[in-house]
Amino acid sequence: MVNRFESLDRIFSPKSVAIVGISTSGGGVSNTGKLFLDILLEHRFKGNIYPVNPRGGEISGFRVYPNINDIPQPVDYVISCIPAAHILQLIKDCARNGVKAVSVFTAGFSETGYVEGRELEREIGRLARETGVRIIGPNCMGMYLPKAGVSFAADFPEDSGCVGLICQSGGNTIYTVRAAAERGIRFSKVISYGNACDVNESELLEYFAQDDETNIVAAYVEGVKDGRRFSRALRDLCAVKPVAILKGGYTDAGKGAAASHTGSLAGSDEMWGSLMEQVGAIRVHSLDELVDVLVTFQFMRVPQGRRMAIYGVGGGATVLATDDCAAAGFLLPPLSEEIREELREELRRAFGSDVGTILGNPLDFPPIASSDDVYSSVLRKILGWDGIDLLLCHVPLRGIMLTLPLACAIFDAQVRNVLKIANESIKPVAMVVHCLASAESRQAASRYVAECSEAGLPVYYSVAGAAKAIDRLLRYDDYRRSIGSTTCCNSSHAPLVR
Amino acid sequence: MVNRFESLDRIFSPKSVAIVGISTSGGGVSNTGKLFLDILLEHRFKGNIYPVNPRGGEISGFRVYPNINDIPQPVDYVISCIPAAHILQLIKDCARNGVKAVSVFTAGFSETGYVEGRELEREIGRLARETGVRIIGPNCMGMYLPKAGVSFAADFPEDSGCVGLICQSGGNTIYTVRAAAERGIRFSKVISYGNACDVNESELLEYFAQDDETNIVAAYVEGVKDGRRFSRALRDLCAVKPVAILKGGYTDAGKGAAASHTGSLAGSDEMWGSLMEQVGAIRVHSLDELVDVLVTFQFMRVPQGRRMAIYGVGGGATVLATDDCAAAGFLLPPLSEEIREELREELRRAFGSDVGTILGNPLDFPPIASSDDVYSSVLRKILGWDGIDLLLCHVPLRGIMLTLPLACAIFDAQVRNVLKIANESIKPVAMVVHCLASAESRQAASRYVAECSEAGLPVYYSVAGAAKAIDRLLRYDDYRRSIGSTTCCNSSHAPLVR
C-alpha cells in the first residue's frame, strides 16, 4: 500500500501518455485531442504517445488504437476528451491496463446542476478509489509537468522551476502560467483539477508540503470538498512554504458562478479570510496580484525593513509612485544632506545643472544614455546608503514627450545601470515598467521585462502592484518569524527561494 | 478689459508660435526646442513658426531669429526652453511684441526648494499680471490644442474631442492623453500647467465650466494656490459637467514629492476627500482609473440600474469577473428559466450539447467562429431581456489553451458579434479585453481595443477597472439627479456625451 504522498508522486512523472477521444480528421478548436497531441509534440515529450479512437487509423504519424486495452505497453497518463457518458467505462479499461492517472477534460458533471451529472461525477470518484486509478477533474486541463514534457499549452516554458500551482479553473491556470513565465517564474508541477472528484485541493496541498521540488505554492480555489482537511493541509503547508491563494467566488454572485463552473460550494468569505490569516497564507484578489506575489517571493531578497528609496524618471510619475508605496506601508526616509550634496555635485559635473531633477527620496533625474558612469555612481550611492532597506526603480515608458525609440534609448540606459547596480548589491531592488499606452510601448516593455527577469530581478507592470507584493513578502517574513519557522525565508539577504 | 473667460480663451487658438531656446545644431533629448518644432510640424501646425536663438541661423528650413522682437509678425504663443535666469527678460520682450501666452518648459523655480527659485517664480507671476502676457508653468509641457495644431508629443491625435484635461505634471499629461487616445478619447484642450505661477488650476476649471467645446473635465492636481477659489470653481464646474480628479501627493511622502516636483502645498487628504464628495467630483487614485472614467463617461449610455449581465469565455475568468462586478455594487439577476431554456435549445441546435457552458448570469459559452447566427441570437436574447440594465462582455485573451492565432479566430467572432448587438441596442454594453500575458497578446488586444473604441464602445483592460468606472457613472448620475441638474447626463438612453 502506497502512502498518500507516493500515491500522487507517482503520477507526476509519466513515461507514456494516451489521448483518448482524438479525431483523425479535422483540427482546430473542435478536436481537443489533437490539440493535446500537438502540445505534447511541441514540448518534446520523450515517452510514448498513444492516440485512442474506436475507429482506429493514424494521426500525425501515430497509430490510433481503438481502445486503451489495445495498447501493447503500459500507459502512465491518460488525457480524456470523450463524452461524459463513456468515462466510467474508460476508467475500468484504464484500471485493467495499469494506468496511473486519468485527467478528464470533459465537462458535463456536477457543474451542470443536473442530478445525472452530479451522480456520474460521484460514481467516477468512487471508481477511482476502488481501482486506484487517480482521476484529475473532471472539467479540467490536467497536468503541466515541465520535467516530464507534459503540458496543456504549446507556449508554456519547457524548463522547470520551484513554484507549484493548483488551480480549479483551466483558463486561470493557463493565464497564470503564461503571465508568470513572462516574468521569469518556472514551475515544478501545475495541476488544473476542475471539479475534483478524486484528486482534490487538500491532497495537493499535503503533497506540496512534502515535495522537494516545490518551494512556493500558488492556488486558485473555488470551493473545498472537506473543510476540516483543507484547513489542516493549508496550515501544515503554510508552516513550511509560502502559499498564495486566490479564492474565486468570494461574493454571493461569484459563489453562484463558481457552483456553475466547478460545482463548488464556495463557503463564506469571512471563513476564508480568517482561515488564511490564521495560518499565514497570502491572500490575493486577482490573478495579476497572484503573479506579483510569485515574482516577489521567487526573486526578491527579504528587505531588512520598510525604508524604501524610489528612483525613476518624471516628476508626476514619481509623485504617484511615492503615493502608491507610502499607501502600501513603506517609509521614504529623506536622503541625508550629505548624500544629496554628493548627488548634486555629481549631476552638476555631468550635466552642468541639477534643474528638473528631484534630488531626494523619491529621486527623479533624467537618464542620459551617454553618462553610464554618473548614472551607476548615483544609484550606487543611494543603494549603499544605510538609511534604506530596498530600492524601487520605475520606467514610465509612455510618460515622456519623446518618440518611443528616443525614449527607449534613455530607458535602455536606466535598465542597464539598474541591472548592474542590483547585481552588485545585497539590498533588494525592484523594477517597474509602467505607463504603457500603445501596442509599441507594450512591445518595448516586454523586452525590458524579459531582460530584468532573466537577470533575476523582480519586475512588475505597476508600482502599486509591486508595493503591494513586497508588503506581502515583509508581512510573510514577520509571520514566519512569529511562529519560529526557519525554512524558506533567508534573512541573511540571500534570495528567498532559488 | 477682457473678462476672465476671454483672457484664457484667446490663448487657445494661436495662429503663430515662437520656440525660444532652440539650438540649430544637435537634436535628441538635449535640444528640447527642436523636439517642440518637430512636433508642431508633425501636427501640421498651419500658422507661422519662429525659432528663436541669439545666434540666429537656420533650422529645418526655418530662419532663426535672434530675439522675439526681431520677428516681423505678431506672435500668439511662445514656447520657452531657455534657462530660468532669462525668463523675466523674455516676458518683457513678449509683452512688447503682443504675445498672448508663454509656456515655460524650463524648470528651476519653486520646486527646487531654494529661495531664489521661489522668488523668481513669484516675479514671473507678477510680471504676467502686470503685462497681461499669460504664463503657463513654469516647469510644464504647455498646451495640446488639437484644433490649432499645437501639441507636445508627436503621436497625440490630430483630431479634437470633448474632454478637457488639466494636469500639473507634464509626464502624467502625456501618458493620460496617449492612454485615453488609444481607447477612443479625444480632447478639446489639454493644459500641462506645472508650477502655476499665473494660469492656475482654479482659473482653468472656471474656464472649462463655460467652454462649449468641453463636456467632460479631467484633472491631475498636486496642490492649489487658493483653496477657497478652487473649491468654488470645482463646485461650479461639477454642477454642469462631470469632473474626474486624481490628487497627486495624498500620502505624507507623496506630499513631499509633490513639493519637490511643482512646489505645491498638497493639502490634507481628508480635506480633498470631503471637498470632492461634497461637490460631486469623481475621485480616482491612478491615471489608469482616470482613463477608465473618461472612457465610461464618453462612451457609455447611463444604465437604468445596476442589474448587469456578464458574458465571456472561460469558467474561471467568468467567476473572477462576477466577483469583480459584484464587489463594485452590481447585481447579477439569474436569467429566467424561460430564457435559459431558449439559450439551451439554441446551443443544442448549434453544437449538439450545452456541456462546458454556464447558461445563466454570468453566461459562459464557447464562441465558435462559424456560428455568427447562434452567437448574435444568444447575445440579443440576453441584452433584450428586461431583467437587466447593462451587459459586460469580456475576452480573456491568454486564458485559453489555444495558440494565439486560433484564440483570435474565436475572439474575432466574439468581438464582431458583440459590436453588432451593441449597435442595435439602446442598453449599454461594455467590453473588456484582459488576461494579456505576452507581447503578442497585447498586440492583439490593441487591435480589439481600436475596433471597439472606433465603434463607440467603452472598452477596458480589466473587469475590475470597468466595473469601478461604470459604478462611478451611476453614482454621478444619482448625484446629478439629487441636485436637480439636467445637463450632461441623458437618462433617455442616449450616450452621455458625444
mmCIF file of C-alpha atoms in Angstrom, chain B residues 264-492:
data_model
loop_
_atom_site.group_PDB
_atom_site.id
_atom_site.type_symbol
_atom_site.label_atom_id
_atom_site.label_comp_id
_atom_site.label_asym_id
_atom_site.label_seq_id
_atom_site.Cartn_x
_atom_site.Cartn_y
_atom_site.Cartn_z
ATOM 1 C CA SER B 264 2.942 72.520 -4.352
ATOM 2 C CA LEU B 265 1.399 72.654 -0.920
ATOM 3 C CA ALA B 266 -0.576 69.479 -1.200
ATOM 4 C CA GLY B 267 -3.243 69.941 1.498
ATOM 5 C CA SER B 268 -4.697 67.217 3.681
ATOM 6 C CA ASP B 269 -6.159 64.106 2.157
ATOM 7 C CA GLU B 270 -9.286 64.402 4.331
ATOM 8 C CA MET B 271 -9.892 67.938 3.116
ATOM 9 C CA TRP B 272 -9.602 66.814 -0.504
ATOM 10 C CA GLY B 273 -11.808 63.784 0.053
ATOM 11 C CA SER B 274 -14.609 65.723 1.672
ATOM 12 C CA LEU B 275 -14.458 68.558 -0.874
ATOM 13 C CA MET B 276 -14.703 66.140 -3.790
ATOM 14 C CA GLU B 277 -17.572 64.268 -2.182
ATOM 15 C CA GLN B 278 -19.465 67.464 -1.372
ATOM 16 C CA VAL B 279 -19.308 68.849 -4.885
ATOM 17 C CA GLY B 280 -19.836 65.545 -6.682
ATOM 18 C CA ALA B 281 -16.393 65.293 -8.251
ATOM 19 C CA ILE B 282 -15.240 61.830 -9.292
ATOM 20 C CA ARG B 283 -12.139 60.921 -7.305
ATOM 21 C CA VAL B 284 -9.704 58.418 -8.805
ATOM 22 C CA HIS B 285 -6.431 57.047 -7.463
ATOM 23 C CA SER B 286 -4.434 56.303 -10.590
ATOM 24 C CA LEU B 287 -4.060 57.532 -14.149
ATOM 25 C CA ASP B 288 -5.492 54.251 -15.416
ATOM 26 C CA GLU B 289 -8.607 54.783 -13.310
ATOM 27 C CA LEU B 290 -8.795 58.300 -14.710
ATOM 28 C CA VAL B 291 -8.751 56.945 -18.254
ATOM 29 C CA ASP B 292 -11.377 54.286 -17.384
ATOM 30 C CA VAL B 293 -13.653 57.057 -16.104
ATOM 31 C CA LEU B 294 -13.144 59.164 -19.242
ATOM 32 C CA VAL B 295 -13.943 56.177 -21.454
ATOM 33 C CA THR B 296 -17.089 55.431 -19.476
ATOM 34 C CA PHE B 297 -18.413 58.980 -19.350
ATOM 35 C CA GLN B 298 -17.622 59.488 -23.011
ATOM 36 C CA PHE B 299 -18.961 56.289 -24.482
ATOM 37 C CA MET B 300 -21.451 54.672 -22.133
ATOM 38 C CA ARG B 301 -25.115 55.439 -22.004
ATOM 39 C CA VAL B 302 -26.203 55.744 -18.378
ATOM 40 C CA PRO B 303 -27.580 52.339 -17.376
ATOM 41 C CA GLN B 304 -31.106 52.439 -15.930
ATOM 42 C CA GLY B 305 -29.962 50.478 -12.915
ATOM 43 C CA ARG B 306 -27.355 48.112 -11.516
ATOM 44 C CA ARG B 307 -28.660 44.856 -12.937
ATOM 45 C CA MET B 308 -25.805 43.535 -15.038
ATOM 46 C CA ALA B 309 -25.409 40.544 -17.304
ATOM 47 C CA ILE B 310 -21.897 39.205 -17.823
ATOM 48 C CA TYR B 311 -20.902 37.261 -20.879
ATOM 49 C CA GLY B 312 -17.459 35.917 -21.676
ATOM 50 C CA VAL B 313 -15.403 32.851 -22.421
ATOM 51 C CA GLY B 314 -13.992 30.557 -19.750
ATOM 52 C CA GLY B 315 -15.337 29.414 -16.400
ATOM 53 C CA GLY B 316 -12.551 30.749 -14.192
ATOM 54 C CA ALA B 317 -12.457 34.127 -15.904
ATOM 55 C CA THR B 318 -16.231 34.258 -15.509
ATOM 56 C CA VAL B 319 -16.085 33.547 -11.772
ATOM 57 C CA LEU B 320 -13.493 36.286 -11.247
ATOM 58 C CA ALA B 321 -15.402 38.759 -13.455
ATOM 59 C CA THR B 322 -18.502 38.091 -11.375
ATOM 60 C CA ASP B 323 -16.634 38.751 -8.139
ATOM 61 C CA ASP B 324 -15.213 41.991 -9.538
ATOM 62 C CA CYS B 325 -18.620 43.276 -10.670
ATOM 63 C CA ALA B 326 -20.451 42.205 -7.532
ATOM 64 C CA ALA B 327 -17.753 43.844 -5.391
ATOM 65 C CA ALA B 328 -18.308 47.098 -7.316
ATOM 66 C CA GLY B 329 -22.006 47.043 -6.410
ATOM 67 C CA PHE B 330 -23.601 45.402 -9.427
ATOM 68 C CA LEU B 331 -26.412 42.861 -9.231
ATOM 69 C CA LEU B 332 -26.432 39.762 -11.402
ATOM 70 C CA PRO B 333 -30.058 38.675 -11.610
ATOM 71 C CA PRO B 334 -30.357 34.982 -12.538
ATOM 72 C CA LEU B 335 -31.709 34.502 -16.041
ATOM 73 C CA SER B 336 -35.350 33.429 -16.098
ATOM 74 C CA GLU B 337 -35.879 29.694 -16.688
ATOM 75 C CA GLU B 338 -37.596 30.646 -19.938
ATOM 76 C CA ILE B 339 -34.554 32.476 -21.269
ATOM 77 C CA ARG B 340 -32.222 29.717 -20.109
ATOM 78 C CA GLU B 341 -34.325 27.121 -21.881
ATOM 79 C CA GLU B 342 -34.252 29.164 -25.077
ATOM 80 C CA LEU B 343 -30.476 29.521 -24.857
ATOM 81 C CA ARG B 344 -30.088 25.830 -24.151
ATOM 82 C CA GLU B 345 -32.156 24.938 -27.195
ATOM 83 C CA GLU B 346 -30.206 27.363 -29.328
ATOM 84 C CA LEU B 347 -26.869 25.896 -28.224
ATOM 85 C CA ARG B 348 -28.029 22.299 -28.583
ATOM 86 C CA ARG B 349 -29.225 23.017 -32.081
ATOM 87 C CA ALA B 350 -25.920 24.603 -32.980
ATOM 88 C CA PHE B 351 -23.389 22.456 -31.103
ATOM 89 C CA GLY B 352 -25.353 19.343 -30.201
ATOM 90 C CA SER B 353 -24.784 19.986 -26.491
ATOM 91 C CA ASP B 354 -24.758 22.657 -23.830
ATOM 92 C CA VAL B 355 -21.916 20.978 -21.918
ATOM 93 C CA GLY B 356 -18.989 23.178 -20.881
ATOM 94 C CA THR B 357 -21.116 26.295 -20.794
ATOM 95 C CA ILE B 358 -22.530 28.316 -17.930
ATOM 96 C CA LEU B 359 -26.079 29.049 -19.024
ATOM 97 C CA GLY B 360 -27.097 31.665 -16.564
ATOM 98 C CA ASN B 361 -25.892 35.022 -15.420
ATOM 99 C CA PRO B 362 -22.909 35.111 -15.715
ATOM 100 C CA LEU B 363 -23.034 33.420 -19.082
ATOM 101 C CA ASP B 364 -20.088 31.463 -20.471
ATOM 102 C CA PHE B 365 -20.296 29.684 -23.773
ATOM 103 C CA PRO B 366 -17.661 28.970 -26.379
ATOM 104 C CA PRO B 367 -17.824 31.269 -29.375
ATOM 105 C CA ILE B 368 -17.226 29.166 -32.459
ATOM 106 C CA ALA B 369 -16.184 31.245 -35.415
ATOM 107 C CA SER B 370 -18.624 29.559 -37.749
ATOM 108 C CA SER B 371 -21.824 30.297 -35.876
ATOM 109 C CA ASP B 372 -22.426 34.017 -36.013
ATOM 110 C CA ASP B 373 -26.182 33.446 -36.099
ATOM 111 C CA VAL B 374 -26.330 31.493 -32.862
ATOM 112 C CA TYR B 375 -23.981 33.911 -31.325
ATOM 113 C CA SER B 376 -25.793 37.092 -32.050
ATOM 114 C CA SER B 377 -29.119 35.435 -31.332
ATOM 115 C CA VAL B 378 -27.936 34.406 -27.844
ATOM 116 C CA LEU B 379 -26.496 37.830 -27.107
ATOM 117 C CA ARG B 380 -29.623 39.538 -28.406
ATOM 118 C CA LYS B 381 -31.758 37.429 -26.067
ATOM 119 C CA ILE B 382 -29.671 38.363 -23.050
ATOM 120 C CA LEU B 383 -29.477 42.033 -23.855
ATOM 121 C CA GLY B 384 -33.155 42.214 -24.754
ATOM 122 C CA TRP B 385 -34.251 40.591 -21.501
ATOM 123 C CA ASP B 386 -35.919 43.204 -19.318
ATOM 124 C CA GLY B 387 -34.307 41.772 -16.188
ATOM 125 C CA ILE B 388 -31.028 43.557 -16.891
ATOM 126 C CA ASP B 389 -29.836 47.125 -17.359
ATOM 127 C CA LEU B 390 -26.452 46.566 -18.979
ATOM 128 C CA LEU B 391 -24.192 43.896 -20.450
ATOM 129 C CA LEU B 392 -20.491 43.425 -19.780
ATOM 130 C CA CYS B 393 -18.599 41.226 -22.247
ATOM 131 C CA HIS B 394 -15.083 40.008 -21.644
ATOM 132 C CA VAL B 395 -12.371 38.433 -23.760
ATOM 133 C CA PRO B 396 -9.685 36.625 -21.677
ATOM 134 C CA LEU B 397 -7.162 36.675 -24.484
ATOM 135 C CA ARG B 398 -4.466 34.433 -22.954
ATOM 136 C CA GLY B 399 -6.750 32.362 -20.783
ATOM 137 C CA ILE B 400 -7.448 29.526 -23.196
ATOM 138 C CA MET B 401 -5.236 26.624 -24.272
ATOM 139 C CA LEU B 402 -5.170 27.605 -27.940
ATOM 140 C CA THR B 403 -2.300 29.274 -29.715
ATOM 141 C CA LEU B 404 -2.882 32.992 -30.142
ATOM 142 C CA PRO B 405 -3.972 32.826 -33.812
ATOM 143 C CA LEU B 406 -6.572 30.149 -33.035
ATOM 144 C CA ALA B 407 -7.708 32.089 -29.959
ATOM 145 C CA CYS B 408 -8.029 35.232 -32.031
ATOM 146 C CA ALA B 409 -10.195 33.453 -34.591
ATOM 147 C CA ILE B 410 -12.596 32.715 -31.749
ATOM 148 C CA PHE B 411 -12.406 36.132 -30.180
ATOM 149 C CA ASP B 412 -12.751 37.874 -33.543
ATOM 150 C CA ALA B 413 -16.192 36.301 -33.726
ATOM 151 C CA GLN B 414 -16.986 37.350 -30.186
ATOM 152 C CA VAL B 415 -15.941 40.960 -30.726
ATOM 153 C CA ARG B 416 -17.698 41.111 -34.096
ATOM 154 C CA ASN B 417 -20.980 39.894 -32.663
ATOM 155 C CA VAL B 418 -20.837 41.996 -29.526
ATOM 156 C CA LEU B 419 -20.269 45.065 -31.702
ATOM 157 C CA LYS B 420 -23.235 44.147 -33.882
ATOM 158 C CA ILE B 421 -25.554 43.617 -30.929
ATOM 159 C CA ALA B 422 -24.342 46.692 -29.048
ATOM 160 C CA ASN B 423 -25.032 48.753 -32.094
ATOM 161 C CA GLU B 424 -28.653 47.588 -32.288
ATOM 162 C CA SER B 425 -29.366 48.036 -28.602
ATOM 163 C CA ILE B 426 -30.279 51.028 -26.502
ATOM 164 C CA LYS B 427 -28.948 49.274 -23.404
ATOM 165 C CA PRO B 428 -25.295 49.971 -22.620
ATOM 166 C CA VAL B 429 -22.668 47.356 -23.419
ATOM 167 C CA ALA B 430 -19.089 47.381 -22.114
ATOM 168 C CA MET B 431 -16.210 45.344 -23.495
ATOM 169 C CA VAL B 432 -13.171 44.117 -21.575
ATOM 170 C CA VAL B 433 -10.070 42.709 -23.245
ATOM 171 C CA HIS B 434 -7.995 41.173 -20.474
ATOM 172 C CA CYS B 435 -5.629 38.402 -19.346
ATOM 173 C CA LEU B 436 -2.767 39.630 -21.522
ATOM 174 C CA ALA B 437 0.360 37.629 -20.840
ATOM 175 C CA SER B 438 2.710 38.225 -23.755
ATOM 176 C CA ALA B 439 3.804 40.893 -26.198
ATOM 177 C CA GLU B 440 1.806 39.171 -28.941
ATOM 178 C CA SER B 441 -1.394 39.040 -26.925
ATOM 179 C CA ARG B 442 -1.048 42.723 -26.058
ATOM 180 C CA GLN B 443 -0.638 43.436 -29.749
ATOM 181 C CA ALA B 444 -3.835 41.535 -30.497
ATOM 182 C CA ALA B 445 -5.594 43.299 -27.623
ATOM 183 C CA SER B 446 -4.684 46.694 -29.091
ATOM 184 C CA ARG B 447 -6.415 45.657 -32.280
ATOM 185 C CA TYR B 448 -9.628 44.746 -30.435
ATOM 186 C CA VAL B 449 -9.455 47.899 -28.372
ATOM 187 C CA ALA B 450 -9.118 50.005 -31.519
ATOM 188 C CA GLU B 451 -12.007 48.167 -33.185
ATOM 189 C CA CYS B 452 -14.304 48.655 -30.181
ATOM 190 C CA SER B 453 -13.424 52.258 -29.499
ATOM 191 C CA GLU B 454 -13.804 53.176 -33.166
ATOM 192 C CA ALA B 455 -17.307 51.726 -32.964
ATOM 193 C CA GLY B 456 -18.010 53.900 -29.928
ATOM 194 C CA LEU B 457 -17.999 51.045 -27.416
ATOM 195 C CA PRO B 458 -16.446 51.653 -23.984
ATOM 196 C CA VAL B 459 -13.511 49.241 -23.795
ATOM 197 C CA TYR B 460 -11.301 48.355 -20.816
ATOM 198 C CA TYR B 461 -8.222 46.315 -19.943
ATOM 199 C CA SER B 462 -9.674 44.799 -16.766
ATOM 200 C CA VAL B 463 -13.096 43.782 -15.493
ATOM 201 C CA ALA B 464 -12.396 45.367 -12.110
ATOM 202 C CA GLY B 465 -11.478 48.644 -13.818
ATOM 203 C CA ALA B 466 -14.604 48.577 -15.973
ATOM 204 C CA ALA B 467 -16.890 47.770 -13.044
ATOM 205 C CA LYS B 468 -15.401 50.523 -10.902
ATOM 206 C CA ALA B 469 -15.729 53.133 -13.650
ATOM 207 C CA ILE B 470 -19.318 52.177 -14.503
ATOM 208 C CA ASP B 471 -20.141 52.370 -10.800
ATOM 209 C CA ARG B 472 -18.772 55.953 -10.921
ATOM 210 C CA LEU B 473 -21.071 56.783 -13.793
ATOM 211 C CA LEU B 474 -24.102 55.504 -11.888
ATOM 212 C CA ARG B 475 -23.087 57.369 -8.748
ATOM 213 C CA TYR B 476 -22.509 60.511 -10.735
ATOM 214 C CA ASP B 477 -25.937 60.175 -12.320
ATOM 215 C CA ASP B 478 -27.501 59.776 -8.862
ATOM 216 C CA TYR B 479 -25.670 62.866 -7.641
ATOM 217 C CA ARG B 480 -26.688 64.844 -10.695
ATOM 218 C CA ARG B 481 -30.338 63.969 -10.140
ATOM 219 C CA SER B 482 -30.074 64.763 -6.439
ATOM 220 C CA ILE B 483 -29.027 68.334 -7.210
ATOM 221 C CA GLY B 484 -31.690 68.615 -9.908
ATOM 222 C CA SER B 485 -29.168 69.008 -12.721
ATOM 223 C CA THR B 486 -30.397 68.224 -16.199
ATOM 224 C CA THR B 487 -27.199 68.823 -18.115
ATOM 225 C CA CYS B 488 -24.830 66.227 -19.428
ATOM 226 C CA CYS B 489 -26.447 63.009 -18.303
ATOM 227 C CA ASN B 490 -29.136 61.794 -20.607
ATOM 228 C CA SER B 491 -31.486 59.364 -18.949
ATOM 229 C CA SER B 492 -33.246 58.530 -22.198
#
